[in-house]
CSV table of C-alpha atoms and ligand atoms in Angstrom, one decimal:
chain,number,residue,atom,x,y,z
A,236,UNK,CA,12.6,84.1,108.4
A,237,UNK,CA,15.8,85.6,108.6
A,238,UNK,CA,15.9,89.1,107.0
A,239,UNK,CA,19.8,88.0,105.8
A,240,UNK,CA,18.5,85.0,103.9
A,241,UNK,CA,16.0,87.2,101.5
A,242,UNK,CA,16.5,87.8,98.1
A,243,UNK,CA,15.0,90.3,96.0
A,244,UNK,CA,12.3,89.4,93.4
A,245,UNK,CA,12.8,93.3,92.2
A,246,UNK,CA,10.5,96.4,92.4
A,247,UNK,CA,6.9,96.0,93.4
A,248,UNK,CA,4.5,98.1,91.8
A,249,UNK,CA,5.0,101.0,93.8
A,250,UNK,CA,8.8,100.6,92.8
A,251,UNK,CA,9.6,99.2,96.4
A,252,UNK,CA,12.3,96.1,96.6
A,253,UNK,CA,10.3,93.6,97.3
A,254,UNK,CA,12.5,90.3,98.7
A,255,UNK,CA,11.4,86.1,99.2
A,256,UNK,CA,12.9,83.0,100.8
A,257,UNK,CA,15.3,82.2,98.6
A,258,UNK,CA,13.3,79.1,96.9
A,259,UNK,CA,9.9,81.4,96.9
A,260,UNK,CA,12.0,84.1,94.7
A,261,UNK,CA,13.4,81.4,92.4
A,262,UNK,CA,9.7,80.1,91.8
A,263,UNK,CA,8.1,83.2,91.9
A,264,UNK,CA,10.9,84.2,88.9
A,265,UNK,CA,10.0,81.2,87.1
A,266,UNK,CA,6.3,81.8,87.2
A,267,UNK,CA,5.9,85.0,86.1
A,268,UNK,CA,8.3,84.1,83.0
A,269,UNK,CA,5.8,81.6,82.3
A,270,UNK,CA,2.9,83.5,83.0
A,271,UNK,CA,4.5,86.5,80.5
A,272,UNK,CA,4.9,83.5,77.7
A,273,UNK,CA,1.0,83.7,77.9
A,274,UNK,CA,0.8,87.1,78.0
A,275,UNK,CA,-0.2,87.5,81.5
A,276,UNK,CA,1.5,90.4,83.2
A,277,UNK,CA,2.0,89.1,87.1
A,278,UNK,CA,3.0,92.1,89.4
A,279,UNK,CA,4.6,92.2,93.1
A,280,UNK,CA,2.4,94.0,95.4
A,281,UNK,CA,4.1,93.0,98.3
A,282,UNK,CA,5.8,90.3,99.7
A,283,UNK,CA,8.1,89.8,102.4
A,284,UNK,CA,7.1,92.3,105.4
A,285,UNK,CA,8.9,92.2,108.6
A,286,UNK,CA,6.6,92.2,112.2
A,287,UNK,CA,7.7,95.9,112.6
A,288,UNK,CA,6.1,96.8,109.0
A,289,UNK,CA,2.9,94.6,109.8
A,290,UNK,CA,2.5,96.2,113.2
A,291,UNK,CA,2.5,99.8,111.2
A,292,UNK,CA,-0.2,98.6,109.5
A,293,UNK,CA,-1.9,97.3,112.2
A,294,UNK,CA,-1.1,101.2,114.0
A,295,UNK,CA,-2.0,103.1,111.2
A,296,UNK,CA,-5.4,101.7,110.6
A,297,UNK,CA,-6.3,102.1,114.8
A,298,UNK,CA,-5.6,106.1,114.0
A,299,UNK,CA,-7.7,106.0,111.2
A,300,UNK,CA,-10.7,105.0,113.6
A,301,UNK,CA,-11.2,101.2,112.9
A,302,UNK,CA,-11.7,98.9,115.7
A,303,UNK,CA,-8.9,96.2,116.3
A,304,UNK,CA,-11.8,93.3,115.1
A,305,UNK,CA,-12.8,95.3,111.7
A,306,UNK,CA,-8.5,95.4,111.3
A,307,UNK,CA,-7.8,91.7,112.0
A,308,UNK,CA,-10.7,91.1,109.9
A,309,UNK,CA,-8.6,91.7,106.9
A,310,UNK,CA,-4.8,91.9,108.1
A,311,UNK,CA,-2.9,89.8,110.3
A,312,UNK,CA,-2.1,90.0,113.4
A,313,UNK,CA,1.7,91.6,113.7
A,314,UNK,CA,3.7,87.8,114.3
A,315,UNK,CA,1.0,85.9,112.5
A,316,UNK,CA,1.2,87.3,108.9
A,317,UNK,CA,2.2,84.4,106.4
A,318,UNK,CA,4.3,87.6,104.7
A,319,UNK,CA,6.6,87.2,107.3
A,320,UNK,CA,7.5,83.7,106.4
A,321,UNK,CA,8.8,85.4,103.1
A,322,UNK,CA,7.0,82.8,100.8
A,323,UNK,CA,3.8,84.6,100.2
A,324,UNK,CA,3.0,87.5,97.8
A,325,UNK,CA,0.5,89.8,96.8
A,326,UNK,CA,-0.3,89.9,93.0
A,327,UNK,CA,-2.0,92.3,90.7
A,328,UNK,CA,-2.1,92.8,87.3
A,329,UNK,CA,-3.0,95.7,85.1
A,330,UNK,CA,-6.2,97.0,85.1
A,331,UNK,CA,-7.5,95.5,88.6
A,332,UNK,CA,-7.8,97.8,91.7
A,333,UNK,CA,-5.2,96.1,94.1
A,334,UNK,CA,-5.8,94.0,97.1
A,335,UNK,CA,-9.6,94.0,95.8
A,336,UNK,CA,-12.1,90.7,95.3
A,337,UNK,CA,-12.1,91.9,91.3
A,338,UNK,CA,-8.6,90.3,91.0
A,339,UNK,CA,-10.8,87.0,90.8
A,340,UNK,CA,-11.9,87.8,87.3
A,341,UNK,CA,-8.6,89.2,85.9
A,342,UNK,CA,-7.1,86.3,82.9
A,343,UNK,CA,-4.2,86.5,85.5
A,344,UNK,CA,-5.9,84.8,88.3
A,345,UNK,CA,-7.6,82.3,86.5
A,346,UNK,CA,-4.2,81.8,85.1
A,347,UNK,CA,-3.0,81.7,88.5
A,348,UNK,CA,-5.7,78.8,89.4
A,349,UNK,CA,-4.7,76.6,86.4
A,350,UNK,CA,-0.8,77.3,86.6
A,351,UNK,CA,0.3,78.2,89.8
A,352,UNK,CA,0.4,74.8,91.5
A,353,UNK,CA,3.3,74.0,88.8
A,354,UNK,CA,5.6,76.4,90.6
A,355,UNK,CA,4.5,74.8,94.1
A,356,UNK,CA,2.3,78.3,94.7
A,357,UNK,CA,-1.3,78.0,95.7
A,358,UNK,CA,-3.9,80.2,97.4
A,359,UNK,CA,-3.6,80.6,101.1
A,360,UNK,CA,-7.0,82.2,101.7
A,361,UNK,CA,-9.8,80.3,99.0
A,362,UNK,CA,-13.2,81.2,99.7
A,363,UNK,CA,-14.7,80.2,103.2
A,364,UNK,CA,-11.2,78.9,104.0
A,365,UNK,CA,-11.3,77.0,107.6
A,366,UNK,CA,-8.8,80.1,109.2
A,367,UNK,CA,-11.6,82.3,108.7
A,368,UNK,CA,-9.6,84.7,107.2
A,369,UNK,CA,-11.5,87.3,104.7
A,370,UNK,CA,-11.0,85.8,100.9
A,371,UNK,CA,-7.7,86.9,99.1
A,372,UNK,CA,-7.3,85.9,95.4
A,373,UNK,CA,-4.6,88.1,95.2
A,374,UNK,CA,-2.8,86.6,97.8
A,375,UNK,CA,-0.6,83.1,97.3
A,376,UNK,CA,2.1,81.5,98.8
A,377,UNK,CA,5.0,78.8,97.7
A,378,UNK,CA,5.7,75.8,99.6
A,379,UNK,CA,9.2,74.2,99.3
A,380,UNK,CA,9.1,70.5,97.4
A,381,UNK,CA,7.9,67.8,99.7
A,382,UNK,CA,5.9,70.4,102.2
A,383,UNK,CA,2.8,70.9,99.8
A,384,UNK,CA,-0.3,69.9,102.3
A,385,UNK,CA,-3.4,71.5,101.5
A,386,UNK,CA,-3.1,74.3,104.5
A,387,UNK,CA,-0.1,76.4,105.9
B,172,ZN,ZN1,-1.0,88.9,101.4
């Protein structure tokens, strides 16, 4: 993704810019509209990151003492993150610790799991998901018209 195609989606939770693909922001607009018709609050955790900021992460968790298999167990490798793609996002809601498993019983996720697909955005990282990657409800991502499979 070309940092020059982005376009905001607006503050995160942590009042950060956060910034899509052009047809993720437009769909990710149009969903949380739709969610806030049903009075479900949908919040930006983050979205887009760049290699550079994923790398940081990977950094700053080495200096706190975890081993490089503990970190990939939960974050992607810098390059291989499907936030650099600038179509997925991580969502909260209020009153749910972010990033956490609990997000699975917020109203907003099982809005999520009934709506979602609408506005072409679907789980990346279900529940013993074949990329053995650790389970993310929080985390979805939007696939342009016409390149929905079931995997990324
Ligand atoms: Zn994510």
């Amino acid at each position: 993704m070309e940092e020059n195609d982005l376009v905001s989606i607006g503050p995160d939770i942590y009042e950060r810019d956060q910034r899509m693909a052009p047809g993720a922001a437009n769909a990710w607009r149009l969903m949380v509209a739709a969610a806030a018709g049903d009075d479900i609050p949908l919040q930006a955790v983050s979205a887009y990151r760049s290699v550079d900021y994923q790398a940081g992460i990977v950094r700053r968790k080495l200096e706190k003492g975890a081993s490089i298999n503990e970190i990939l167990q939960v974050s992607a490798a810098p390059g291989y993150s499907e936030h650099h793609t600038g179509r997925a996002i991580d969502i909260t809601t209020p009153g749910f610790a972010v990033l956490e498993e609990e997000f699975e019983t917020s109203a907003a996720f099982r809005w999520l799991n009934l709506h979602a697909a609408d506005f072409g955005f679907s789980l990346s990282f279900p529940r013993g998901n074949p990329h053995g990657v650790a389970y993310e409800p929080w985390h979805w991502a939007w696939k342009a018209p016409g390149n929905r499979g079931p995997s990324s």
